[in-house]
Amino acid sequence: VAAKLKKLLEDDSVDEATAYEALQLAQSQVRKHVNGGRFDKATELAYSSSMTLIDKGRLSVASQLTHLLVQVLRETHTEPTDEWVKRLETLHEAHQKAMESMEESSEKNRLRRLQCELFRKAVSWSAVLGTIRFGNPKLLEILANECWALPEDSDDQDKKPLLSAEEAQDGGRLGVMCDAVMYMALAEKPLDILAWLKTLPKPTSAQTAANHVCLAADRDALLTRSLLLLCAVENLRDANILLEGYLTEVEDRALSGLTVSYLKKDDGKAPAHVVFGSMLLKICEKDPRTEPLYSWLLRSFKKELELLTKQQAIQGYTTKIGKIYFNIEPPPSMLQVMENMMGAMSGGGGMDPSMMQALL
């Protein structure tokens, strides 16, 4: 079997049928090595076969093997060493290069979604078996960029949606962008988030009107979500970098005027997201005695927070901030919310006991 697999992969040209035959042989051999306790051989074969199939342009078949690779890495308790992270990065780079020659189509978008799922699993593996709380930063960065690169939902040649049903139910394109900024924040890349926010439209008059029922502007919503997350994971450094960059390079309204408007109730304007973020960081940098200010800030921004997508995550962030900085104990009903939130951060693969302990 091993010899036949090697011969198939050595051919200069590999058609779809040959690639699928090679996939079946590789899967069989990988499982044989795992069952025999030869974990290194299993992962090496899955990696080398994946790379060969990608290099030969058989991305659909290769994706099944790369998913198996990450599954085996986790099953065999393989540590997320720098070498393995670099290998996954190399696979990703080869995949991206091969994708460049493909025309836009439903198949290309399907492969994009599969790549997102692959790196969600890779991040989860690195979080569970590694030493970094939410997963390896490089894997998080790759995942963030893959999420952000998913295109707008629209009709294509095959009349299939570009977003999966799960993504569509969880906020559509905005929900995917929320995932992207979450992963990039956990990768500690605030300037990358800033670069994304620069590309988004300014808020409209309807989005800044008092008591508006429409969603906030995407760039405002994503800024607030990012700042809440960074505060929740005690990364005020990156939160300040993001906010300062936003004020300097994105927001064209004067902060002083927005602050005055925030405190008014009769000027017909909704409280500004950038003012909420600025106040949030200042309060978090003080001592626990500022708890009344934090509670007031949440009340003053309640309507805007309620319009943000993925409400369970927002509630988890604000509850975690209250516990960390102001000793506000969460109600029992919020513990499950917080667990789900942090499980999502680790790539959707659940939460191991050490991460749960760090949260609580």
Short mmCIF file of N, CA and C in Angstrom, two decimals, residues 228-229 231-233 276 280 284 291 294-295 298 305 311-339 341-342 345 359-360:
data_model
loop_
_atom_site.label_atom_id
_atom_site.label_comp_id
_atom_site.label_asym_id
_atom_site.label_seq_id
_atom_site.Cartn_x
_atom_site.Cartn_y
_atom_site.Cartn_z
N LEU A 228 -13.82 45.32 24.06
CA LEU A 228 -14.38 44.52 25.15
C LEU A 228 -13.60 43.21 25.32
N LEU A 229 -13.30 42.56 24.21
CA LEU A 229 -12.56 41.30 24.27
C LEU A 229 -11.16 41.51 24.85
N CYS A 231 -10.10 43.81 26.81
CA CYS A 231 -10.20 44.07 28.25
C CYS A 231 -10.51 42.78 29.00
N ALA A 232 -11.37 41.94 28.43
CA ALA A 232 -11.77 40.70 29.09
C ALA A 232 -10.60 39.74 29.26
N VAL A 233 -9.64 39.78 28.33
CA VAL A 233 -8.47 38.90 28.44
C VAL A 233 -7.28 39.65 29.03
N PHE A 276 -17.51 55.33 24.34
CA PHE A 276 -17.68 54.18 25.24
C PHE A 276 -16.35 53.45 25.42
N LEU A 280 -14.24 53.10 28.82
CA LEU A 280 -14.03 51.75 29.31
C LEU A 280 -12.57 51.52 29.69
N CYS A 284 -11.04 50.83 33.45
CA CYS A 284 -10.35 49.56 33.72
C CYS A 284 -8.92 49.80 34.24
N GLU A 291 -16.04 50.77 40.39
CA GLU A 291 -17.12 49.87 39.97
C GLU A 291 -18.42 50.62 39.65
N TYR A 294 -18.24 51.86 36.17
CA TYR A 294 -18.38 50.80 35.19
C TYR A 294 -19.85 50.42 35.02
N SER A 295 -20.56 50.30 36.12
CA SER A 295 -21.98 49.96 36.05
C SER A 295 -22.76 51.05 35.31
N LEU A 298 -22.10 50.81 31.49
CA LEU A 298 -22.88 49.76 30.83
C LEU A 298 -24.33 50.17 30.66
N LEU A 305 -25.16 48.16 23.06
CA LEU A 305 -24.63 46.81 23.29
C LEU A 305 -25.63 45.75 22.87
N GLN A 311 -24.80 38.08 20.93
CA GLN A 311 -25.03 38.67 22.24
C GLN A 311 -24.41 37.87 23.39
N GLN A 312 -24.37 36.56 23.26
CA GLN A 312 -23.83 35.76 24.35
C GLN A 312 -22.37 36.11 24.60
N ALA A 313 -21.62 36.36 23.54
CA ALA A 313 -20.22 36.74 23.68
C ALA A 313 -20.10 38.11 24.35
N ILE A 314 -20.94 39.06 23.95
CA ILE A 314 -20.89 40.41 24.54
C ILE A 314 -21.18 40.33 26.03
N GLN A 315 -22.19 39.57 26.41
CA GLN A 315 -22.50 39.41 27.84
C GLN A 315 -21.35 38.77 28.59
N GLY A 316 -20.70 37.80 27.93
CA GLY A 316 -19.55 37.17 28.56
C GLY A 316 -18.41 38.14 28.78
N TYR A 317 -18.14 39.00 27.79
CA TYR A 317 -17.06 39.98 27.92
C TYR A 317 -17.33 40.95 29.06
N THR A 318 -18.53 41.53 29.08
CA THR A 318 -18.82 42.53 30.10
C THR A 318 -18.83 41.91 31.50
N THR A 319 -19.30 40.67 31.61
CA THR A 319 -19.29 39.99 32.90
C THR A 319 -17.86 39.71 33.36
N LYS A 320 -17.03 39.24 32.44
CA LYS A 320 -15.64 38.95 32.78
C LYS A 320 -14.90 40.23 33.20
N ILE A 321 -15.15 41.32 32.50
CA ILE A 321 -14.52 42.60 32.86
C ILE A 321 -14.93 43.01 34.26
N GLY A 322 -16.22 42.88 34.56
CA GLY A 322 -16.70 43.23 35.90
C GLY A 322 -16.03 42.41 36.98
N LYS A 323 -15.79 41.13 36.71
CA LYS A 323 -15.17 40.26 37.71
C LYS A 323 -13.69 40.58 37.89
N ILE A 324 -12.98 40.79 36.78
CA ILE A 324 -11.53 41.00 36.84
C ILE A 324 -11.16 42.33 37.49
N TYR A 325 -11.80 43.40 37.00
CA TYR A 325 -11.35 44.74 37.38
C TYR A 325 -12.10 45.32 38.58
N PHE A 326 -13.33 44.83 38.83
CA PHE A 326 -14.15 45.48 39.85
C PHE A 326 -14.72 44.51 40.88
N ASN A 327 -14.27 43.27 40.85
CA ASN A 327 -14.69 42.25 41.82
C ASN A 327 -16.21 42.04 41.83
N ILE A 328 -16.84 42.18 40.68
CA ILE A 328 -18.28 41.93 40.57
C ILE A 328 -18.47 40.45 40.26
N GLU A 329 -18.99 39.70 41.19
CA GLU A 329 -19.18 38.27 40.99
C GLU A 329 -20.33 38.01 40.02
N PRO A 330 -20.10 37.20 38.99
CA PRO A 330 -21.17 36.93 38.03
C PRO A 330 -22.24 36.04 38.64
N PRO A 331 -23.49 36.21 38.24
CA PRO A 331 -24.55 35.31 38.70
C PRO A 331 -24.31 33.92 38.14
N PRO A 332 -24.80 32.89 38.81
CA PRO A 332 -24.59 31.51 38.33
C PRO A 332 -24.99 31.31 36.88
N SER A 333 -26.03 32.01 36.45
CA SER A 333 -26.51 31.83 35.08
C SER A 333 -25.49 32.29 34.04
N MET A 334 -24.53 33.15 34.46
CA MET A 334 -23.55 33.66 33.52
C MET A 334 -22.34 32.76 33.38
N LEU A 335 -22.16 31.81 34.28
CA LEU A 335 -20.98 30.96 34.21
C LEU A 335 -20.96 30.14 32.92
N GLN A 336 -22.13 29.62 32.53
CA GLN A 336 -22.20 28.85 31.29
C GLN A 336 -21.95 29.74 30.09
N VAL A 337 -22.45 30.97 30.15
CA VAL A 337 -22.22 31.93 29.06
C VAL A 337 -20.74 32.18 28.89
N MET A 338 -20.05 32.39 30.03
CA MET A 338 -18.62 32.66 29.98
C MET A 338 -17.85 31.45 29.46
N GLU A 339 -18.27 30.25 29.86
CA GLU A 339 -17.60 29.04 29.38
C GLU A 339 -17.75 28.91 27.87
N MET A 341 -18.29 31.29 25.74
CA MET A 341 -17.53 32.37 25.10
C MET A 341 -16.07 31.98 24.96
N MET A 342 -15.47 31.50 26.04
CA MET A 342 -14.06 31.18 26.00
C MET A 342 -13.80 29.93 25.17
N MET A 345 -13.45 31.06 21.71
CA MET A 345 -12.15 31.69 21.49
C MET A 345 -11.08 30.66 21.18
N LEU A 359 -10.31 31.22 33.51
CA LEU A 359 -11.47 32.07 33.32
C LEU A 359 -12.12 32.44 34.65
N LEU A 360 -12.30 31.45 35.49
CA LEU A 360 -13.05 31.67 36.72
C LEU A 360 -12.17 32.16 37.84
#
